[in-house]
Short mmCIF file of C-alpha atoms and ligand atoms in Angstrom, two decimals:
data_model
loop_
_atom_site.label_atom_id
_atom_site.label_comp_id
_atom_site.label_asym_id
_atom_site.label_seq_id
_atom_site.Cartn_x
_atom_site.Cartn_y
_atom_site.Cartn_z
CA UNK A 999 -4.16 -22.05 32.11
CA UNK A 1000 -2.03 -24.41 29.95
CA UNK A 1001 -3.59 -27.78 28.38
CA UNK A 1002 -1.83 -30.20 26.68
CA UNK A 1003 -2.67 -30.27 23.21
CA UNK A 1004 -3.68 -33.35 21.23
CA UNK A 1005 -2.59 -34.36 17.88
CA UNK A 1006 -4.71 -34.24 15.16
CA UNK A 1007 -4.48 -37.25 12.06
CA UNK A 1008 -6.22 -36.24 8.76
CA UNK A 1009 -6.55 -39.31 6.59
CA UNK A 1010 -8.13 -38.99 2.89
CA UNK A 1011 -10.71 -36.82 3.72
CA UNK A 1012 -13.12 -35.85 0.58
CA UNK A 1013 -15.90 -33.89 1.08
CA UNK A 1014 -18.25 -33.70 -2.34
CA UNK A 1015 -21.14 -31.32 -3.27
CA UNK A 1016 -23.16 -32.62 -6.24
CA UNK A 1017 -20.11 -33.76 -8.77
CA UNK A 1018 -17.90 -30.26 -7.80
CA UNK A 1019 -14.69 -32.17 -4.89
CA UNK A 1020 -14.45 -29.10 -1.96
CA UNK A 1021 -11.84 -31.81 -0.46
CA UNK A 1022 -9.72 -34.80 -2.37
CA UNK A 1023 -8.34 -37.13 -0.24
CA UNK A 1024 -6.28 -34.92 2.18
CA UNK A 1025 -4.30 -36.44 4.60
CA UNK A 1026 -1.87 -34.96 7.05
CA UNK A 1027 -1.24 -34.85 10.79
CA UNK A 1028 -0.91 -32.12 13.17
CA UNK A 1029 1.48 -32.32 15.90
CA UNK A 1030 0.22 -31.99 19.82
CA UNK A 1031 0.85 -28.14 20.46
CA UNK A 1032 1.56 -27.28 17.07
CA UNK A 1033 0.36 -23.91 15.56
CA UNK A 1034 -0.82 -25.43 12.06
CA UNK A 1035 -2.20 -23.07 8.96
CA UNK A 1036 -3.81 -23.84 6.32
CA UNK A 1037 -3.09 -21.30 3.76
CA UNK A 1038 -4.90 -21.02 0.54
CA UNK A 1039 -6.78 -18.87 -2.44
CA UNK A 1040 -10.91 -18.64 -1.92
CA UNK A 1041 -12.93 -21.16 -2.39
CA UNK A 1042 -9.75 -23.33 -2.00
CA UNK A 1043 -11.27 -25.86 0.58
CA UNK A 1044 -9.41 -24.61 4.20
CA UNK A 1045 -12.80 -23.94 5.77
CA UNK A 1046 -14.25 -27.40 5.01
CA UNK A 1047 -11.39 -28.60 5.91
CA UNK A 1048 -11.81 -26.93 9.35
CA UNK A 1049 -15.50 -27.92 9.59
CA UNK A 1050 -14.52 -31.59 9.27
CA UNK A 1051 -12.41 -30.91 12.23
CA UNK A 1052 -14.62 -29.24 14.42
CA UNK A 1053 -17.57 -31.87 13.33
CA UNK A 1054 -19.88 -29.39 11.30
CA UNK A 1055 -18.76 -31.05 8.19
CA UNK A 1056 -19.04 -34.69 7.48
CA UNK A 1057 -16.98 -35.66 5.01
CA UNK A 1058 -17.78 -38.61 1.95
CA UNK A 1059 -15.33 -40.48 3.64
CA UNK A 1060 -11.76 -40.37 5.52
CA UNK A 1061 -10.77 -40.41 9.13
CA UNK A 1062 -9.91 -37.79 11.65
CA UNK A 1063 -8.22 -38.62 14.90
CA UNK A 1064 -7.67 -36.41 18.28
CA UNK A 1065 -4.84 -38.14 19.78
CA UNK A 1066 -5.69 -42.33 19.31
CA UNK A 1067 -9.69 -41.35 19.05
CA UNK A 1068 -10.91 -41.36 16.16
CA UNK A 1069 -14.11 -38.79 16.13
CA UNK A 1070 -15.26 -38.39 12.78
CA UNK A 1071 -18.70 -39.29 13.73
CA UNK A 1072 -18.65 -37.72 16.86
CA UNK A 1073 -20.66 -34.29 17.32
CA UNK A 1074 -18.91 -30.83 17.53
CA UNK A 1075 -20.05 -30.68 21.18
CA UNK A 1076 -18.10 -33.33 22.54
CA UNK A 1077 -14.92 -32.88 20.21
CA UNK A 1078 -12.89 -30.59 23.11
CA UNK A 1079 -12.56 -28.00 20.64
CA UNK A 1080 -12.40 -24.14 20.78
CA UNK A 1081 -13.65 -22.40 17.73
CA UNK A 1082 -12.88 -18.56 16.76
CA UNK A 1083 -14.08 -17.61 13.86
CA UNK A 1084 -13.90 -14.53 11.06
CA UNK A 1085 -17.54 -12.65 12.05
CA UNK A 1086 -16.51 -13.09 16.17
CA UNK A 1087 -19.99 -14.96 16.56
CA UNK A 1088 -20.57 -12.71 19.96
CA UNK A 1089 -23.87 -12.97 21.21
CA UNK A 1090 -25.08 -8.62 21.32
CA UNK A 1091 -27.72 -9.19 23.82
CA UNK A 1092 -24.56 -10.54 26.50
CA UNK A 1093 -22.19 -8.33 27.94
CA UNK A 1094 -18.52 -9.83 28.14
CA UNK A 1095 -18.51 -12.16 30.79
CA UNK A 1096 -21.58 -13.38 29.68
CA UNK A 1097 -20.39 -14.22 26.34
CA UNK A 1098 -16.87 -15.61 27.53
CA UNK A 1099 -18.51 -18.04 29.94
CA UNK A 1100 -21.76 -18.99 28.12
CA UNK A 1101 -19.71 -22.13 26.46
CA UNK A 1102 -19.65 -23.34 30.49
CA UNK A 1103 -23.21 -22.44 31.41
CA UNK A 1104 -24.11 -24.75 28.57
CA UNK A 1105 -22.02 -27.69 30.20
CA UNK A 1106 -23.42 -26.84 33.66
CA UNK A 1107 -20.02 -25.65 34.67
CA UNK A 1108 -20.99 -24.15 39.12
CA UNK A 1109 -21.62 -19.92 38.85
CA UNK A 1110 -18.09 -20.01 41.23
CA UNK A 1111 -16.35 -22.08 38.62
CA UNK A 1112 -17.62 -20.15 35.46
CA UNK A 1113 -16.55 -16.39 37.52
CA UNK A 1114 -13.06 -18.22 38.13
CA UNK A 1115 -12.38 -19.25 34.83
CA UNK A 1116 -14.34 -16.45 32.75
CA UNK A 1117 -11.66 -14.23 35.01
CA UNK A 1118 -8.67 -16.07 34.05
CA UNK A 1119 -9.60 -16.39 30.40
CA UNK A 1120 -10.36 -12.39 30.31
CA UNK A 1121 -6.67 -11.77 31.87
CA UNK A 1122 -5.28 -14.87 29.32
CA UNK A 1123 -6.78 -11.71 26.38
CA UNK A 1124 -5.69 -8.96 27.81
CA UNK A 1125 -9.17 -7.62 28.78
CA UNK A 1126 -9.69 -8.08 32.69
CA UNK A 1127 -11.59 -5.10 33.83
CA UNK A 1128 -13.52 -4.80 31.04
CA UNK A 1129 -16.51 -7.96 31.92
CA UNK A 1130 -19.09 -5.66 32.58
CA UNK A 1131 -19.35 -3.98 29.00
CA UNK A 1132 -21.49 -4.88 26.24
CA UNK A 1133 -20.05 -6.12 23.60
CA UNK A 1134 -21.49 -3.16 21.23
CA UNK A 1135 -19.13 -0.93 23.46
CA UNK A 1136 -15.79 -2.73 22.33
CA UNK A 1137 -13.17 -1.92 19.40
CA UNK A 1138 -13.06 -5.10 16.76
CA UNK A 1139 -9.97 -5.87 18.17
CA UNK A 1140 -11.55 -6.35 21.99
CA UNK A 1141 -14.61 -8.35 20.53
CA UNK A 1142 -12.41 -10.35 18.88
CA UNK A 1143 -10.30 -11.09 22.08
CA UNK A 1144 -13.63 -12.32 23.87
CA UNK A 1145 -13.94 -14.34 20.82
CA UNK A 1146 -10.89 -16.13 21.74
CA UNK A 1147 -11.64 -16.17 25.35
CA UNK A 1148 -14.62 -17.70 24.88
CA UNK A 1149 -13.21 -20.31 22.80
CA UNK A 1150 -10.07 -21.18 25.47
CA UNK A 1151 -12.17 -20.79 28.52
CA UNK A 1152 -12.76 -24.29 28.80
CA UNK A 1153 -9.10 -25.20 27.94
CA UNK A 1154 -9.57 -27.27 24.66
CA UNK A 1155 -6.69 -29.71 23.65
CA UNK A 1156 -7.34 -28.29 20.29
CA UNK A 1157 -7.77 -24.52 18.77
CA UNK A 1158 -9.73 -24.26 15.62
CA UNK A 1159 -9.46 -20.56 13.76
CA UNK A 1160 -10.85 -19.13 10.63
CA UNK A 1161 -9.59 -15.98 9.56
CA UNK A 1162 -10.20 -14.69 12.79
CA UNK A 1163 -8.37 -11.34 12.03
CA UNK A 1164 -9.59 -10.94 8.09
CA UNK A 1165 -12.23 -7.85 9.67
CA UNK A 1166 -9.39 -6.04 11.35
CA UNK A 1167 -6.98 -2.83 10.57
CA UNK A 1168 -3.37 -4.17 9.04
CA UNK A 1169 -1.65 -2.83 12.26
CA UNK A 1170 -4.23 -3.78 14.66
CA UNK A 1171 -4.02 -7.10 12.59
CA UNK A 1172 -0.29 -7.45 12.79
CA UNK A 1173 -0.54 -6.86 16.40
CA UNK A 1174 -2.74 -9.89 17.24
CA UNK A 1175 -0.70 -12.09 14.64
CA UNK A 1176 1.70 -11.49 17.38
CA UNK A 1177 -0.17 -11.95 20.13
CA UNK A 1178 -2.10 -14.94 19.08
CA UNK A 1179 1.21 -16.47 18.31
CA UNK A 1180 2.57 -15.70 22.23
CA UNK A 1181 -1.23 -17.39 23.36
CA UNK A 1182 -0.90 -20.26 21.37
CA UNK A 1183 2.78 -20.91 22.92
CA UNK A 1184 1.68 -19.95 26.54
CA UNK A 1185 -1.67 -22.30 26.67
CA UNK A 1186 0.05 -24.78 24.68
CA UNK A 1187 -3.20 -26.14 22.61
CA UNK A 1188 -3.02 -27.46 19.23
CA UNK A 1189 -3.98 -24.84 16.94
CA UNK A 1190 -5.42 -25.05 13.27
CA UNK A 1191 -5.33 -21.33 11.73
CA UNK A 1192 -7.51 -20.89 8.68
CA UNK A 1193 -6.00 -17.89 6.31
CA UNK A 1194 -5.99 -16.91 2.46
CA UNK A 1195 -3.28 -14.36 3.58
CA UNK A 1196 0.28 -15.47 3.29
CA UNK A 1197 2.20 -13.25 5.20
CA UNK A 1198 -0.10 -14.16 8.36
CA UNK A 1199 0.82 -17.98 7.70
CA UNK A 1200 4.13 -16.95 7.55
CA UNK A 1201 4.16 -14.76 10.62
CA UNK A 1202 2.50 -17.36 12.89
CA UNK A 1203 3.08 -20.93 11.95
CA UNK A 1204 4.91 -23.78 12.74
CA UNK A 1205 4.15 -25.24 9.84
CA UNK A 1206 1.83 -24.43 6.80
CA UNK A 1207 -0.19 -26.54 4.44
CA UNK A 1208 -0.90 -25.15 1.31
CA UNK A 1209 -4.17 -25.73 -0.12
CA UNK A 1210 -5.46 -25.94 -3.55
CA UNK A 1211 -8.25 -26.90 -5.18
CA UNK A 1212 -9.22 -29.19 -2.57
CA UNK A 1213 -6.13 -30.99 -2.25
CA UNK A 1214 -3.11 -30.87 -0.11
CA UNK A 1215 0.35 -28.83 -1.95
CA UNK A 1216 2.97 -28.90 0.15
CA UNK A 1217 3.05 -29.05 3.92
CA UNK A 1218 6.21 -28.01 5.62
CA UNK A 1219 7.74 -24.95 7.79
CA UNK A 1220 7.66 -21.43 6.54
CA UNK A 1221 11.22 -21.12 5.55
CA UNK A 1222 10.80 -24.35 3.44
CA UNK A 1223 7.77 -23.80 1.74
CA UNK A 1224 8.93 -19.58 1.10
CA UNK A 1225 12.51 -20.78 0.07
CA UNK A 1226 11.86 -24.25 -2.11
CA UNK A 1227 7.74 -24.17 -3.08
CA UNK A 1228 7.00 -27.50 -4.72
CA UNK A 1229 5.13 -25.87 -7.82
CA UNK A 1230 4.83 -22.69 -9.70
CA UNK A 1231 1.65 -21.84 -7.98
CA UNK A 1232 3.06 -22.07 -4.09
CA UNK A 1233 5.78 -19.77 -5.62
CA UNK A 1234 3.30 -17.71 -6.99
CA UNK A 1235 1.36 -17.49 -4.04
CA UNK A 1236 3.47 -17.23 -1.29
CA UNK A 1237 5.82 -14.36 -1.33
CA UNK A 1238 6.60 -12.17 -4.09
CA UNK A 1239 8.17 -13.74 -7.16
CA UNK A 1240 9.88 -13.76 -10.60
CA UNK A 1241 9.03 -16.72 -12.53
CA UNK A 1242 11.37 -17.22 -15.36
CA UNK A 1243 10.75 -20.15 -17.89
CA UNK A 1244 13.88 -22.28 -17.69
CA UNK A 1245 14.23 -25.35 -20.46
CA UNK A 1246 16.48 -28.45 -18.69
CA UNK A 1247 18.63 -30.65 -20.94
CA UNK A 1248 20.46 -33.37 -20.01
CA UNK A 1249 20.06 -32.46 -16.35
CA UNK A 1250 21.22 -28.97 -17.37
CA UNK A 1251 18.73 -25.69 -16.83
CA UNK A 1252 19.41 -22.68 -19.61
CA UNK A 1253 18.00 -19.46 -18.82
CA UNK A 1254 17.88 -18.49 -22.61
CA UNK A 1255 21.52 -19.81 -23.99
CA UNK A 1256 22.67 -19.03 -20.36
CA UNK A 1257 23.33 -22.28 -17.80
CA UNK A 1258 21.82 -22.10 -14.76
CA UNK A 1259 23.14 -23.65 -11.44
CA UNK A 1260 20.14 -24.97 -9.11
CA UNK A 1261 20.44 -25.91 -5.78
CA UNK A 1262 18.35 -29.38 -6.19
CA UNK A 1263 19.26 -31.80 -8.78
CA UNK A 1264 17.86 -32.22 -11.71
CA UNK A 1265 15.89 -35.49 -12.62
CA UNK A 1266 14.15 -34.89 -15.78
CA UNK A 1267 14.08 -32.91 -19.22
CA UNK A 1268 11.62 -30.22 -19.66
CA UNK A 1269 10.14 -26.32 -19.24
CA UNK A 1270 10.07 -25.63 -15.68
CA UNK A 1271 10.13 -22.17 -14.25
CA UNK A 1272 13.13 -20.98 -12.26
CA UNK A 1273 11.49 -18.95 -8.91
CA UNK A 1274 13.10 -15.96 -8.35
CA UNK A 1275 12.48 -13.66 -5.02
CA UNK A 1276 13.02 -10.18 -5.36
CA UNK A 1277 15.00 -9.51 -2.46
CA UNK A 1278 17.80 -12.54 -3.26
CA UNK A 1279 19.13 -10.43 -5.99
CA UNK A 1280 21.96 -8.55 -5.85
CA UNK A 1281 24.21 -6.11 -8.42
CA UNK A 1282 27.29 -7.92 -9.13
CA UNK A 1283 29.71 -8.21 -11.27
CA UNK A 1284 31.28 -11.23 -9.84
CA UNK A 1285 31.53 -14.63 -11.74
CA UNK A 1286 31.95 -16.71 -8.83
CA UNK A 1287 31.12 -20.55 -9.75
CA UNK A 1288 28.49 -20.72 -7.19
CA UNK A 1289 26.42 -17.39 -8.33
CA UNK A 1290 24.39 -17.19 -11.42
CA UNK A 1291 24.34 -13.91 -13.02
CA UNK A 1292 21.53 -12.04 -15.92
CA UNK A 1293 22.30 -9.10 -17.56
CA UNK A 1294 19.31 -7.04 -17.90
CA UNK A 1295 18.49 -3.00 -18.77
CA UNK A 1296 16.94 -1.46 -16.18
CA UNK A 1297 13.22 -0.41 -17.28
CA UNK A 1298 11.03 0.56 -14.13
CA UNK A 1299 12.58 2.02 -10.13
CA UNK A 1300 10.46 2.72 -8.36
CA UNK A 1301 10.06 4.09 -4.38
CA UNK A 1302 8.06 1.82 -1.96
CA UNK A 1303 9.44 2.69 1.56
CA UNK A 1304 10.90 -0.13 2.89
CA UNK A 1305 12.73 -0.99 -0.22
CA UNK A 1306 13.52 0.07 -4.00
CA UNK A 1307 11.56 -2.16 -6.35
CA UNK A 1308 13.40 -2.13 -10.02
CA UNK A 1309 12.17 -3.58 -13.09
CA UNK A 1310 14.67 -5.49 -14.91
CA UNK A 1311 14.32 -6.41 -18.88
CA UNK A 1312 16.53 -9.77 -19.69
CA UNK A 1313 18.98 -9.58 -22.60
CA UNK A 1314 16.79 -11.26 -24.68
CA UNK A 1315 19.76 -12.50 -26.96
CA UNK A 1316 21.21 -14.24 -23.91
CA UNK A 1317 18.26 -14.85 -21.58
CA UNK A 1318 15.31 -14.67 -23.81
CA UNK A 1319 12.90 -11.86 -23.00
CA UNK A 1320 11.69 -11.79 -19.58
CA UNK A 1321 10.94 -9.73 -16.53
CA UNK A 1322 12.69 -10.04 -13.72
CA UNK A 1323 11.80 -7.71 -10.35
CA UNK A 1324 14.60 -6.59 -7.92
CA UNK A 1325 14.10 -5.50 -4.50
CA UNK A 1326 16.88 -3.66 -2.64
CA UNK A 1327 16.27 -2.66 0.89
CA UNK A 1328 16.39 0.84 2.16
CA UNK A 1329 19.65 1.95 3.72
CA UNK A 1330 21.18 -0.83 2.00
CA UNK A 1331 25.05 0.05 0.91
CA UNK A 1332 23.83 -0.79 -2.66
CA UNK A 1333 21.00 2.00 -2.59
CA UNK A 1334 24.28 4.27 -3.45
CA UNK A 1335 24.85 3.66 -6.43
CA UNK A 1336 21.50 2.65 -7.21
CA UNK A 1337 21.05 2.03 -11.50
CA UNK A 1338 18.92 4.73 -13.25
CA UNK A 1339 16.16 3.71 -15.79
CA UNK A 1340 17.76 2.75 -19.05
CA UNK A 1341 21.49 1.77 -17.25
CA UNK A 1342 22.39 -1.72 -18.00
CA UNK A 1343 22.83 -3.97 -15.15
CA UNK A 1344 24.55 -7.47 -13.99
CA UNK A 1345 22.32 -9.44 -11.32
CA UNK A 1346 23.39 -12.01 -9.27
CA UNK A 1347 21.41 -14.79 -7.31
CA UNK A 1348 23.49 -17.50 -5.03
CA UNK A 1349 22.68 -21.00 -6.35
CA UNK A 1350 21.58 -22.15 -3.18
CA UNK A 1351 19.11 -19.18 -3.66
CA UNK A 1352 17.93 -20.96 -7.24
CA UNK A 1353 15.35 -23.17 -7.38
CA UNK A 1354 13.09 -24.95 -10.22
CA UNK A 1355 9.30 -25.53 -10.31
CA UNK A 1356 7.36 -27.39 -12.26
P1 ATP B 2673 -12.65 -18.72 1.59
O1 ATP B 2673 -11.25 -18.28 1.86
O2 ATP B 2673 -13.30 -17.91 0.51
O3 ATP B 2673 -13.49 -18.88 2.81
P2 ATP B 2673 -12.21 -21.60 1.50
O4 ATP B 2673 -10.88 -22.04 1.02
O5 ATP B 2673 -12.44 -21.62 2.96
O6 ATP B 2673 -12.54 -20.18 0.89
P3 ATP B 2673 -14.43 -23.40 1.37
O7 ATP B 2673 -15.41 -22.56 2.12
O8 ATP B 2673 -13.85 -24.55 2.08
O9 ATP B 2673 -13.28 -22.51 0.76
O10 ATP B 2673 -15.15 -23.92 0.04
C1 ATP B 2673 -14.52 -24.79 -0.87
C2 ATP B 2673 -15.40 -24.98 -2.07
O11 ATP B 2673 -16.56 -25.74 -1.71
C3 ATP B 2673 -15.90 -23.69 -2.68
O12 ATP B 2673 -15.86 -23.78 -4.07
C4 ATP B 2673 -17.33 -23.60 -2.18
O13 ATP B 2673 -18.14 -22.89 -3.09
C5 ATP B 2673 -17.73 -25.06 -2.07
N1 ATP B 2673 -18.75 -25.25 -1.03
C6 ATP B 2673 -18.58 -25.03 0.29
N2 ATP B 2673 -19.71 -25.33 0.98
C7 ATP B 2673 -20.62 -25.73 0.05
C8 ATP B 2673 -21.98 -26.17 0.12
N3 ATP B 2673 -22.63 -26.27 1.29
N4 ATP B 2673 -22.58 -26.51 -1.04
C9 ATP B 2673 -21.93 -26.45 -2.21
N5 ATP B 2673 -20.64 -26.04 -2.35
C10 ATP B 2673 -19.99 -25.69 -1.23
#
C-alpha cells in the first residue's frame, strides 16, 4: 500500500506559554519520503513541535507547508496525517479491526472498503489473523502494531510518531526500531519520529534534528551529527563522549602544552572542548603526523560485554588533568595485551577523528 509522501516546510515556528518559549523560531524542511527525528532532552520542545504538525498546536506564529499547501490553520482532520503515539491511544471497548479501521468509519469509508483495507493494513504490521481479539488480549508490542495500522490505514502522505516505542522491552524495542524503519521504506510516507533516545534516532533516521530548548541544533544525517556535533551539548548528548577543554591560539588547539591536529579549521581564539568518542581511541605508540597521541595512567578497566571500558588519567604536566574514557571492543587483537590499572599508556586518535566544539 505505498503513498507518496509529501514534504513538509517548517518556517519560524514559536509556540509561547505565558513568557516561558516551548518553540523559537524553528525552521527546517522535511524531504517527501524522508524518515525525519527529532531528537532531544525532556521538556525540549519535539512534541510541540509535532503538535504544530499534526494541527493540535497552533503556534504564535510561523508557517507549515505539506507539499505547496500551506495548512497551518487547517484542522488535524483534514491534514492527511497518521498519528502513533507513546500511550497507543487504542480504544479497549474495540477489538482489533475495530480499532484499525475506526479512522475510516469516521470518514464514511463503504463496510467492503474498510474490511479491504483494515486487512491489508493488519498484514502491512505483521498481525493478520489476529482482527478478532480485543485489544486487552495483545502483548505491548501487538497493541502497538494496531497503533500503527490504524494510523497507515488510510495511507497518509505524512507519518507523525511520538515515542511510540518509549513503553516497550529494549529488545522488543530494538526489534520494531527495525521494523518501523523497513515500513517506513516499504509505504514510502514521510515520517516525523519524536524520541529523547539517541540510539533510536540513530538506528532509524535519515536525518536527525536536534532539539534544544526550543530551538533547532543541528540538523543533518546520523553519521554527521555522531561524528562532527556542532556544540558541546550534541556531543554530549548523542553518543558517548570525552570532552577535553582545548585552548586555540593563533589557529592552533593545545591539549595542555600538547598541539592538537583537528580535522576542521580553525577560525577563532578561545576554550573550546575537543570531543572525544571512546571507541576512536587506540594504544599506539606511533607518531605519525596525522595521529594525535595523550599519554595517560591507566586508573579504572572495567568489563561491560561488548567492549572493555578503561579510564584514562592525562599527564597532567603535558595534557593538564583530565579524564579521558577508552573503549576497546571484545575480541579485538588489542584486548591481548590489554593495560592493567596503574600501567602507563600512549593513546592515539586519527585527526580526521578530532573535532572541536564550542
Ligand atoms: P518530553 O520528551 O518530556 O515529552 P518534549 O521535548 O516533547 O518533552 P514538550 O512536550 O514539547 O517537550 O514541551 C516543551 C516545553 O513546553 C516544556 O517545558 C513543557 O513544560 C512546556 N509546555 C508544553 N505544553 C504546555 C502547556 N500546555 N502549557 C504550558 N507549558 C507547556
Amino acid at each position: 500500500m505505498p503513498s507518496d509522501g509529501l514534504s513538509i516546510s517548517i518556517k519560524d515556528i514559536t509556540k509561547t506559554y505565558g513568557d516561558f518559549f516551548a518553540l523559537k523560531d524553528v525552521s527546517l524542511e522535511v524531504n517527501s519520503g524522508e524518515f525525519l527525528t527529532l531528537l532531544g532532552p525532556s521538556g525540549s520542545g519535539k512534541t510541540t513541535l509535532l503538535m504544530v504538525l499534526a494541527g493540535f498546536t497552533r503556534p504564535d506564529y510561523g508557517s507549515v507547508k505539506f507539499g505547496t499547501e500551506e495548512v497551518i490553520l487547517k484542522p488535524p482532520h483534514l491534514r492527511d496525517i497518521g498519528m502513533v503515539f507513546q500511550n497507543y491511544a487504542l480504544f479497549p471497548h474495540m477489538n482489533v479491526e475495530q480499532n484499525v479501521g475506526y479512522p475510516q468509519k469516521l470518514r464514511g469509508v463503504s463496510k467492503e472498503k474498510i474490511k479491504e483495507t483494515v486487512n491489508n493494513a493488519l498484514k502491512t504490521v505483521k498481525l493478520d489473523g489476529l482482527g478478532h481479539r480485543g485489544v486487552g488480549e495483545l502483548s505491548g508490542g501487538q497493541r502497538q502494531r494496531v497503533a500503527l495500522a490504524r494510523a497507515i490505514v488510510f495511507q497518509p502522505k505524512i507519518l507523525l510518531m511520538d515515542e511510540p516505542l518509549s513503553a516497550l522491552d529494549k529488545k522488543l524495542r530494538e526489534e520494531m526500531q527495525i521494523e518501523l524503519r523497513q515500513l517506513h521504506d516499504s509505504l514510502n510516507m514521510t515520517t516525523v519520529y519524536v524520541t529523547h533516545d539517541q540510539k533510536e534516532a540513530l538506528t532509524m533516521s535519515d536525518r536527525i534534528a536536534v532539539i534544544n530548548d526550543g530551538g533547532l541544533m543541528q540538523l543533518d544525517t546520523p553519521n554527521v551529527i555522531y561524528r562532527s556535533p556542532n556544540n558541546a551539548f550534541i556531543a554530549d548528548f548523542i553518543g558517548e563522549s570525552s570532552l577535553l577543554s582545548v585552548k586555540v591560539s593563533k589557529k592552533t588547539a593545545y591539549l595542555g602544552k600538547a598541539k592538537v591536529l583537528v580535522e576542521h579549521p580553525l577560525e577563532k581564539d578561545g576554550d573550546f572542548s575537543l570531543v572525544v568518542r571512546p571507541e576512536k581511541l587506540f594504544l599506539t605508540d606511533n607518531k605519525s603526523v596525522d595521529i594525535n597521541s595523550f599519554t595517560g595512567t591507566v586508573e579504572e578497566s572495567i568489563y561491560q560485554g561488548e567492549s572493555q571500558l578503561l579510564i584514562i588519567r592525562l599527564n597532567p604536566a603535558s595534557h593538564g588533568d583530565q579524564l579521558l574514557r577508552m573503549r576497546i571492543p571484545n575480541g579485538s587483537a588489542a584486548l591481548s595485551e590489554l593495560p592493567l590499572i596503574g600501567s602507563k599508556v600512549t593513546v592515539g586518535l586519527k585527526k580526521s577523528d578530532s573535532y572541536l566544539v564550542e
